[in-house]
GROMACS .gro file of C-alpha atoms in nm:
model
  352
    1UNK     CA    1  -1.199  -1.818   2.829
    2UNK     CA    2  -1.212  -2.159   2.626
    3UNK     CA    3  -1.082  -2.244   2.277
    4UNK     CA    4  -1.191  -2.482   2.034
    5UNK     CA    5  -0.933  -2.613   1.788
    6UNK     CA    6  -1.044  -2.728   1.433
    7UNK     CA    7  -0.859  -2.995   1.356
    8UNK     CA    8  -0.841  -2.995   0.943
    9UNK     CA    9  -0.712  -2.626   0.993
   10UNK     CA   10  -0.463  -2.368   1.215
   11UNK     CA   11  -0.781  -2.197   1.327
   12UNK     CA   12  -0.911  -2.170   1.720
   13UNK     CA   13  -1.234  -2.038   1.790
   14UNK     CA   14  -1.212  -1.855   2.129
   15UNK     CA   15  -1.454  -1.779   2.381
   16UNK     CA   16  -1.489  -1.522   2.647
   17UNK     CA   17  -1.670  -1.507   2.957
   18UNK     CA   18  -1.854  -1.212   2.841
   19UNK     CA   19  -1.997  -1.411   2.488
   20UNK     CA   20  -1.762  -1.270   2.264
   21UNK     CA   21  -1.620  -1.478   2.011
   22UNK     CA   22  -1.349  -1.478   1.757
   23UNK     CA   23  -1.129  -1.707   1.499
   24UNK     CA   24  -0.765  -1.692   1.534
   25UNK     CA   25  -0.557  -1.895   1.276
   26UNK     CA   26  -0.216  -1.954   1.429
   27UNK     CA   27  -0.054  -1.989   1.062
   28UNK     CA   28  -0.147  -1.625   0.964
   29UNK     CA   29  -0.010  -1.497   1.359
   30UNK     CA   30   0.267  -1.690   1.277
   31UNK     CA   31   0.313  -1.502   0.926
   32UNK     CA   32   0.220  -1.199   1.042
   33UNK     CA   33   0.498  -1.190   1.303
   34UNK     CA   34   0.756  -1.336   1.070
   35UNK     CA   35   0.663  -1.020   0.802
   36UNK     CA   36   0.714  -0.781   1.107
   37UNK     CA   37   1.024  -0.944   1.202
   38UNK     CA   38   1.156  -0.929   0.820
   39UNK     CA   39   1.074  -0.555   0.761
   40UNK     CA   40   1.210  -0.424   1.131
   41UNK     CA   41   1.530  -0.637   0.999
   42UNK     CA   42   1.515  -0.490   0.648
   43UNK     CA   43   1.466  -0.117   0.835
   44UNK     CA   44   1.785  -0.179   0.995
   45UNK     CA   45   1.997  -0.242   0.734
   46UNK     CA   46   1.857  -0.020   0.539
   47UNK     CA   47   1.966   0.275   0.821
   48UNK     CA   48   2.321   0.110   0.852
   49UNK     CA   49   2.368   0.117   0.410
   50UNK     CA   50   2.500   0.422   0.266
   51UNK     CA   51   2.851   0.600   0.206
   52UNK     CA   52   2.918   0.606   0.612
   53UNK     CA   53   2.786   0.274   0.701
   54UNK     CA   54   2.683   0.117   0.995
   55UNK     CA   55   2.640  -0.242   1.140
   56UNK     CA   56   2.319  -0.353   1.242
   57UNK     CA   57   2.455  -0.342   1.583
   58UNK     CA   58   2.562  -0.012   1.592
   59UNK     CA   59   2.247   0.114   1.414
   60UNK     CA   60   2.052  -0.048   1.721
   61UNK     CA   61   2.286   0.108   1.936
   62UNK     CA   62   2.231   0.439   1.827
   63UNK     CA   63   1.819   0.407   1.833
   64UNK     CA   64   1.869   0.333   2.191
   65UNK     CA   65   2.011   0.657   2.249
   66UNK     CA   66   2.433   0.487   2.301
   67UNK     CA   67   2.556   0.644   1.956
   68UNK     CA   68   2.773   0.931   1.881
   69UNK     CA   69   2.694   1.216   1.760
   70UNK     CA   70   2.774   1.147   1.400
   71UNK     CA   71   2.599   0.837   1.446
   72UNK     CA   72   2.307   0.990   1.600
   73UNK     CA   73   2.285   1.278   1.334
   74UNK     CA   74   2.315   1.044   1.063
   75UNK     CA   75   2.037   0.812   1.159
   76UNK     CA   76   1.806   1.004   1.302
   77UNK     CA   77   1.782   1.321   1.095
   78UNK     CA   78   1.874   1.193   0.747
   79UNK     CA   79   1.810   0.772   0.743
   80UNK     CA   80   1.529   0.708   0.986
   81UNK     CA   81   1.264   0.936   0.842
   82UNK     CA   82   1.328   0.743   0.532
   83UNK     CA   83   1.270   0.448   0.695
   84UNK     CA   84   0.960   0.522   0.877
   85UNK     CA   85   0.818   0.680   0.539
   86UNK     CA   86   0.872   0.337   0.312
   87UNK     CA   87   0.730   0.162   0.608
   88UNK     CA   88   0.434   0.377   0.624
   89UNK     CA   89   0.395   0.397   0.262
   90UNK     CA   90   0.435   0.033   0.186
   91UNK     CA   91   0.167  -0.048   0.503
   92UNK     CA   92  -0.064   0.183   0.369
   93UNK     CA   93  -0.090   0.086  -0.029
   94UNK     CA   94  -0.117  -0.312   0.093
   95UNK     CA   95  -0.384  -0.236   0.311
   96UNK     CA   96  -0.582  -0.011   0.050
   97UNK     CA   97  -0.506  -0.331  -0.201
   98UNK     CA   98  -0.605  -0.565  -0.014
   99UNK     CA   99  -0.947  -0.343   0.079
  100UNK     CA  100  -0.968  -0.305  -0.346
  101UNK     CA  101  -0.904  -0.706  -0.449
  102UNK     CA  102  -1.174  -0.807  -0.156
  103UNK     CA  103  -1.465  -0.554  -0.270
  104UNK     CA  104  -1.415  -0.603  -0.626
  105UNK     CA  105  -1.333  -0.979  -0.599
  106UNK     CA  106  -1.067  -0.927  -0.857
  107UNK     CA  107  -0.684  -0.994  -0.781
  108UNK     CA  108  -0.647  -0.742  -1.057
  109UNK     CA  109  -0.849  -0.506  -0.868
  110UNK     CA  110  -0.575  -0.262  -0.732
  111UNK     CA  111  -0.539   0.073  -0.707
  112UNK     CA  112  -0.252   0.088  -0.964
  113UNK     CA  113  -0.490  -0.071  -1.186
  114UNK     CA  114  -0.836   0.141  -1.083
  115UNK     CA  115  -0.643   0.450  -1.159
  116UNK     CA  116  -0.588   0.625  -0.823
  117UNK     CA  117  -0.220   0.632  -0.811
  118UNK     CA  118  -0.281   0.807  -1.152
  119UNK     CA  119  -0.491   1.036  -1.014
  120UNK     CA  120  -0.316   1.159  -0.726
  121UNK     CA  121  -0.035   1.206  -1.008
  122UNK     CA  122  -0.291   1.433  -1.199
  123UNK     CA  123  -0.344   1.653  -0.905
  124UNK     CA  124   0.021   1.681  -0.816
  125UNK     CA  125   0.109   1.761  -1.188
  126UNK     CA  126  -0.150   2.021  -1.193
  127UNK     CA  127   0.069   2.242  -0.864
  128UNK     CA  128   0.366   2.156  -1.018
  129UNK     CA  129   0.295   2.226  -1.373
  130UNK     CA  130   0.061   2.551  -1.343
  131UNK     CA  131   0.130   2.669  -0.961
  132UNK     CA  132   0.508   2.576  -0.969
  133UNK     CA  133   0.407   2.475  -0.611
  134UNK     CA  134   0.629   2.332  -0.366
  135UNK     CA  135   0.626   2.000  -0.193
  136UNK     CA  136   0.350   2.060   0.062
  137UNK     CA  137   0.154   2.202  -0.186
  138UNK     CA  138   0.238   1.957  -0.419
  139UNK     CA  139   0.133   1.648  -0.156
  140UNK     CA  140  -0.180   1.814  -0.105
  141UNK     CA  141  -0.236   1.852  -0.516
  142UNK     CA  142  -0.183   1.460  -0.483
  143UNK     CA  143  -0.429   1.391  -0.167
  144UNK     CA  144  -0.685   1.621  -0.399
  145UNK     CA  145  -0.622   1.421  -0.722
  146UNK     CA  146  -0.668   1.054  -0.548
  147UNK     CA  147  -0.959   1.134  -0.331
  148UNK     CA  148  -1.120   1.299  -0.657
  149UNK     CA  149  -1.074   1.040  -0.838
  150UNK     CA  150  -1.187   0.745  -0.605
  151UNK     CA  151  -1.543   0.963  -0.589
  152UNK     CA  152  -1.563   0.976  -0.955
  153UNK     CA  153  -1.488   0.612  -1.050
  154UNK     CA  154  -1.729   0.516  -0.740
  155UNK     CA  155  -2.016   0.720  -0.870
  156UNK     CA  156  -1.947   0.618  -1.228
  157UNK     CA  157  -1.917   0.246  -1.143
  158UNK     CA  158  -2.254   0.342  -0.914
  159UNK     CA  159  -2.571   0.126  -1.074
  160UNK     CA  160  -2.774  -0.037  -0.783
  161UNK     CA  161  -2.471  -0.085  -0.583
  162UNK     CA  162  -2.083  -0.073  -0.661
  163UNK     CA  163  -2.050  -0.434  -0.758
  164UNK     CA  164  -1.637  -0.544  -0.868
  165UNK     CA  165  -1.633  -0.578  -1.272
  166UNK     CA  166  -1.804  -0.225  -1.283
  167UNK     CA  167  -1.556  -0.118  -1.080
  168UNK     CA  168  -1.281  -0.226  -1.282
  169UNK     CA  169  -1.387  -0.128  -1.612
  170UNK     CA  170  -1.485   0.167  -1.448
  171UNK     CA  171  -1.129   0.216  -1.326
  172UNK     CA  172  -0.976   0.072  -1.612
  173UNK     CA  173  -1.106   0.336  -1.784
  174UNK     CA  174  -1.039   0.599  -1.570
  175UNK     CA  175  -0.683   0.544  -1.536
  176UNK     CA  176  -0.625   0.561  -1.937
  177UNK     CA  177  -0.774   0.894  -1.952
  178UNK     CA  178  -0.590   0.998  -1.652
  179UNK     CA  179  -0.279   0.910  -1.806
  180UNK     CA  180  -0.332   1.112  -2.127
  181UNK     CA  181  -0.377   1.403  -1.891
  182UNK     CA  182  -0.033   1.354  -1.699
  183UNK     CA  183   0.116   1.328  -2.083
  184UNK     CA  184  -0.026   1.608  -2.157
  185UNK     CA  185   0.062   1.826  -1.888
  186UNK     CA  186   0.447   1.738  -1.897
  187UNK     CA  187   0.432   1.892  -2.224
  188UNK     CA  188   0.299   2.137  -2.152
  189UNK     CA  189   0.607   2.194  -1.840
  190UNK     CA  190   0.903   2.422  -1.904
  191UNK     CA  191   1.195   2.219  -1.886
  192UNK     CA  192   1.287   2.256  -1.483
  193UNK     CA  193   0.882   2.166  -1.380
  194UNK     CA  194   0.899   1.876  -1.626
  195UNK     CA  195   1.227   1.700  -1.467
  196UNK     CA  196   1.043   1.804  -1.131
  197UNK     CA  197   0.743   1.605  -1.266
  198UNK     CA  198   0.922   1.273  -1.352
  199UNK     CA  199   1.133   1.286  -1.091
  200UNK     CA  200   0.823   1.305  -0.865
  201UNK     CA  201   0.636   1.021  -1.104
  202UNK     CA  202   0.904   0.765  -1.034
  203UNK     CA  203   0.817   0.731  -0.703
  204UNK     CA  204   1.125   0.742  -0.435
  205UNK     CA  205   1.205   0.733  -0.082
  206UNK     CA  206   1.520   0.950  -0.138
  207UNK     CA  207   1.549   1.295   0.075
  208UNK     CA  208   1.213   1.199   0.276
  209UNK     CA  209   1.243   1.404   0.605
  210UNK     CA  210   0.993   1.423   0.939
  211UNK     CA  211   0.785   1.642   0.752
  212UNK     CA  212   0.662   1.387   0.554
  213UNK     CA  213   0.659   1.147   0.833
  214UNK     CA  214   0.407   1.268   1.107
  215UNK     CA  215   0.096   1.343   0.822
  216UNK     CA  216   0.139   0.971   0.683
  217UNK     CA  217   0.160   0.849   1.028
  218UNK     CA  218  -0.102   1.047   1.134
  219UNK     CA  219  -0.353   0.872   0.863
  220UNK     CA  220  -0.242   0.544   0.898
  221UNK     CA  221  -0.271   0.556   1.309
  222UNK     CA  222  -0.635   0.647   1.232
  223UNK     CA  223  -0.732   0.477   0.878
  224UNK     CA  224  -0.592   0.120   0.909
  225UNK     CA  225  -0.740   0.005   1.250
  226UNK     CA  226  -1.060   0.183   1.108
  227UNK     CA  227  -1.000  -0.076   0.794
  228UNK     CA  228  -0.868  -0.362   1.038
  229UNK     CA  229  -1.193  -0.301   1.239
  230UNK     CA  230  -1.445  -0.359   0.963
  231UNK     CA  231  -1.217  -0.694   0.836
  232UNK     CA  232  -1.473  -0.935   0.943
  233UNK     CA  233  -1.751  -0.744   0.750
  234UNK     CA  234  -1.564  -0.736   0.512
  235UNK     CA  235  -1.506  -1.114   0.442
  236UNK     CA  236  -1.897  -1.131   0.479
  237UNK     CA  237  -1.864  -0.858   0.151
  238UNK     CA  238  -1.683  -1.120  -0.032
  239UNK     CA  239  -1.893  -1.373  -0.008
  240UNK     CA  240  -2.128  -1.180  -0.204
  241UNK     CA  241  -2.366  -0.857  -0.151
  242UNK     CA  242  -2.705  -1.129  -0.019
  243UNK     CA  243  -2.506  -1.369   0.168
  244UNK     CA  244  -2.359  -1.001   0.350
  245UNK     CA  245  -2.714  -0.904   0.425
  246UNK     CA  246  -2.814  -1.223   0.525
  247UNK     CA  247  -2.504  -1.210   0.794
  248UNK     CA  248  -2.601  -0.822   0.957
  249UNK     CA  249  -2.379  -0.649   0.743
  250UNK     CA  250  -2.473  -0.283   0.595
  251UNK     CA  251  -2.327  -0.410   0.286
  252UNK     CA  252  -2.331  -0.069   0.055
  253UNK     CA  253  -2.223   0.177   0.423
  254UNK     CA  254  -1.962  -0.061   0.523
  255UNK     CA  255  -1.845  -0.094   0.154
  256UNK     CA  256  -1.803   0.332   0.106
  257UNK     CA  257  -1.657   0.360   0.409
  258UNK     CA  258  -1.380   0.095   0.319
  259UNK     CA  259  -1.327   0.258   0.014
  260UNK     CA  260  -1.310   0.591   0.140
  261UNK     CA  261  -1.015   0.498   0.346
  262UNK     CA  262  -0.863   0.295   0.050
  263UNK     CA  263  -0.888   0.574  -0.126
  264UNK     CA  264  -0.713   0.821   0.149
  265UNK     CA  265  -0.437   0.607   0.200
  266UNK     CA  266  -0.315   0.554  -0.122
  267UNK     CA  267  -0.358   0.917  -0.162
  268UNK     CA  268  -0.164   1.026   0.113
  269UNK     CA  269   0.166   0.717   0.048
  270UNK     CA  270   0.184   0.897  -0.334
  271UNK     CA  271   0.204   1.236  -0.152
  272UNK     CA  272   0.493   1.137   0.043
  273UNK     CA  273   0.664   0.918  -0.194
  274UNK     CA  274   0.497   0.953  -0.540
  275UNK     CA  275   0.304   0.663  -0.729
  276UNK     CA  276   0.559   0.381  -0.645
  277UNK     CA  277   0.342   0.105  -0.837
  278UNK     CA  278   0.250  -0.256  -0.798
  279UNK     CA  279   0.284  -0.271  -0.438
  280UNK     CA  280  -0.053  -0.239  -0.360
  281UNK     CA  281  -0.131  -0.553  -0.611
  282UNK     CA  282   0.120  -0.796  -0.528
  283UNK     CA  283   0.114  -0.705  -0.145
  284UNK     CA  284  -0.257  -0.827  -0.079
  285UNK     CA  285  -0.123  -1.161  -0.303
  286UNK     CA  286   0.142  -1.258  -0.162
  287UNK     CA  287  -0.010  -1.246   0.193
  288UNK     CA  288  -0.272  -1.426   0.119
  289UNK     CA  289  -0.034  -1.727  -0.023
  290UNK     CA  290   0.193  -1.671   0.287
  291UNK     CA  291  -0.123  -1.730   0.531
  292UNK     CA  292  -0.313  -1.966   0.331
  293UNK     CA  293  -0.610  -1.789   0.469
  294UNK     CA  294  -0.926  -1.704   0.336
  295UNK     CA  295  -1.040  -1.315   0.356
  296UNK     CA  296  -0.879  -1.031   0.306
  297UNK     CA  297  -0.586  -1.057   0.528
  298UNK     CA  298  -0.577  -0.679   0.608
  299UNK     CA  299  -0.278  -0.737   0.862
  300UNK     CA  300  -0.042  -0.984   0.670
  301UNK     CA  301  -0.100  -0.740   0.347
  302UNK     CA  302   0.013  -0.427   0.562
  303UNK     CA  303   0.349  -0.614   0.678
  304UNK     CA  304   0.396  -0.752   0.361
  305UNK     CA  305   0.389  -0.413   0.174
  306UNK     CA  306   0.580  -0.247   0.438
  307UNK     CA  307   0.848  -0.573   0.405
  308UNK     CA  308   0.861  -0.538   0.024
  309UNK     CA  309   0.899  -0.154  -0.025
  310UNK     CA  310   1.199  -0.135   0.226
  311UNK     CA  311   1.355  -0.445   0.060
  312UNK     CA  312   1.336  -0.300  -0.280
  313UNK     CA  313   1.405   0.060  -0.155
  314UNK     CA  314   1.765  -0.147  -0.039
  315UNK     CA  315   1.810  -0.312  -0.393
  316UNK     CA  316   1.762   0.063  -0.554
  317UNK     CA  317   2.062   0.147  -0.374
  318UNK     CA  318   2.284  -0.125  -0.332
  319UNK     CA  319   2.247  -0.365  -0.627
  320UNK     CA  320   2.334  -0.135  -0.885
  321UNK     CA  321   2.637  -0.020  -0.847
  322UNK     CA  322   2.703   0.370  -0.750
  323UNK     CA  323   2.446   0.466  -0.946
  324UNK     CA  324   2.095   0.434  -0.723
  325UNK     CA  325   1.819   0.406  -0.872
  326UNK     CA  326   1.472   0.518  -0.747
  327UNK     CA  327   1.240   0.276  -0.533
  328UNK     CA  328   0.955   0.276  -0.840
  329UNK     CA  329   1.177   0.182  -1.102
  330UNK     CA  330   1.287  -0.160  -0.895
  331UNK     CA  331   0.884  -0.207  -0.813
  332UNK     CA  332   0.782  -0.140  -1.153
  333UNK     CA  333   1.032  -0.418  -1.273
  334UNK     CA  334   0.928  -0.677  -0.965
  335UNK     CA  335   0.573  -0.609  -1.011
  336UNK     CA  336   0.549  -0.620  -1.404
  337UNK     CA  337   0.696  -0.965  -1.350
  338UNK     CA  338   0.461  -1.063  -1.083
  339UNK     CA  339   0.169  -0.929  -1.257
  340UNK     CA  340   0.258  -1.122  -1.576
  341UNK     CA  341   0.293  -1.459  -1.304
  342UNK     CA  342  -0.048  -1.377  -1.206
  343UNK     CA  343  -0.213  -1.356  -1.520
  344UNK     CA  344  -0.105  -1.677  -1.609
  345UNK     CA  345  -0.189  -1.822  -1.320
  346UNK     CA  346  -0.558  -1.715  -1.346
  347UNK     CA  347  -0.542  -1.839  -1.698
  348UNK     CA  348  -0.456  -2.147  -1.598
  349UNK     CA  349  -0.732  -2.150  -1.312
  350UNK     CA  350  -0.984  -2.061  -1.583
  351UNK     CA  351  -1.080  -1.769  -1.411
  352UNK     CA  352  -0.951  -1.566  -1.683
   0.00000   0.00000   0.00000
């Protein structure tokens, strides 16, 4: 194996035996890592916080199997799956953000934004509104509503191609009409599926359980190396659709099947936690300022959205006194502000 170091940048080119070759940029490993360090840390404090808490010590302890029985009860049948679920969730809408800002070339092009998360809140209305379903039925209501949606903004936005400002317009207007429908059906609600409703709209990590745990992780283990795999096409996408075709890529295949799984996983984290917003658009963002790196930086956007939900999931319950708020609410605040940051920064760029 030989490497290659270029010398204005953190980047090796590497070399096999066999002919294959790949770029590895040593600041985004180095990010990466740091992210994965952050949210395992964040994951444990989050397990130890609580009325009967816990030191990260003994909250390590007891994962290793050493605990007592309280201890052991308490973490692994009522805090881990929590855990596991906000890092899931918070992997899975950064990676389907990241997949949305590279295709559309828009760091307004999320899935918050598109109208997804409003779609999979459509579907779950619709069980809990008219069915009075319960929560599996509900989180498959929500799968329904996102994956129906993505197909119907993709063949609207469908002219030649999917190319990004039809996409966004598209989306843009997809998501106001799907938001008149979610007002309109919790009006339509009797008073105990209405608070059901919001409640489920905020978005929240609280009462999650290993029932929600093994479908998300089941998705993710399959959908985001599937996405991870197709990374380097997709930086080829970004450069535009000819310079793509020029390079080998099936622009248009590669390009569905990227959004398909977009599309799932953002479906499946609002089924398990509801539409907890702006993760998915400042995830992909702040990532890419971490690494510095061009691309889509599928990996750093994953840590960094499983990083941020568990760190906000923590300030929902611990900077607010005894009352605890819901995950969403602290997202919606941190990414309103970051959104507003943004849009004066591409101001500023001229871009917008």
């Amino acid at each position: 194996m030989k490497a290659t170091q270029d010398t204005t940048k953190t980047v090796h080119a590497v070399r096999t035996a066999g002919g294959l070759s790949f770029r590895v940029d040593a600041r985004a490993l180095v990010v990466i890592a740091l992210l994965v360090a952050a949210a395992a840390f964040a994951a444990v404090v989050l397990i130890g916080s609580g009325d009967y808490a816990m030191s990260p010590g003994q909250v390590v302890t007891t994962l290793l199997g050493d605990g007592t029985f309280q201890q052991e009860f308490i973490v692994t049948e009522l805090r881990l799956p929590r855990v596991l679920v906000g890092l899931l969730v918070g992997a899975a809408l950064g990676v389907g953000g990241a997949v949305f800002q590279s295709v559309s070339r828009n760091p307004l092009g999320s899935p918050d934004v598109l109208g997804f998360g409003q779609g999979s809140a459509v579907g779950a209305l619709v069980v809990i509104v008219l069915f009075q379903g319960g929560p599996s039925e509900v989180a498959a209501g929500a799968v329904a509503g996102g994956m129906l949606t993505g197909a119907a903004v993709h063949l609207l936005a469908w002219k030649r191609g999917v190319h990004g400002y039809r996409l966004v317009l598209v989306g843009i207007g997809a998501a106001a009409m799907l938001t008149a429908a979610i007002h309109y059906l919790i009006t339509k609600a009797n008073l105990v599926d209405a608070t059901r409703a919001v409640v489920w709209m905020t978005g929240t990590l609280d009462g999650r359980d290993w029932a929600q745990v093994w479908p998300l992780l089941a998705v993710c283990c399959v959908l985001i190396p599937l996405v991870l795999g197709h990374g380097r096409a997709l930086r080829m996408i970004e450069m535009g659709d000819d310079a793509a075709h020029a390079l080998g890529v099936r622009v248009e295949r590669t390009r569905l099947v990227l959004l398909s799984c977009a599309v799932l996983l953002v479906a499946v984290a609002t089924a398990a936690a509801g539409p907890i917003v702006f993760v998915s658009l400042s995830a992909p963002q702040v990532a890419r300022r971490l690494t510095r790196a061009p691309g889509p930086n599928l990996a750093a956007a994953a840590a960094t959205g499983a990083a941020l939900l568990l760190v906000a999931d923590w300030t929902a319950m611990n900077a607010f006194g005894d009352r605890q708020l819901p995950v969403g609410v602290v997202t919606g605040v941190l990414g309103g502000c970051y959104l507003l940051w943004l849009l004066v920064a591409e101001r500023r760029a001229g871009r917008i």
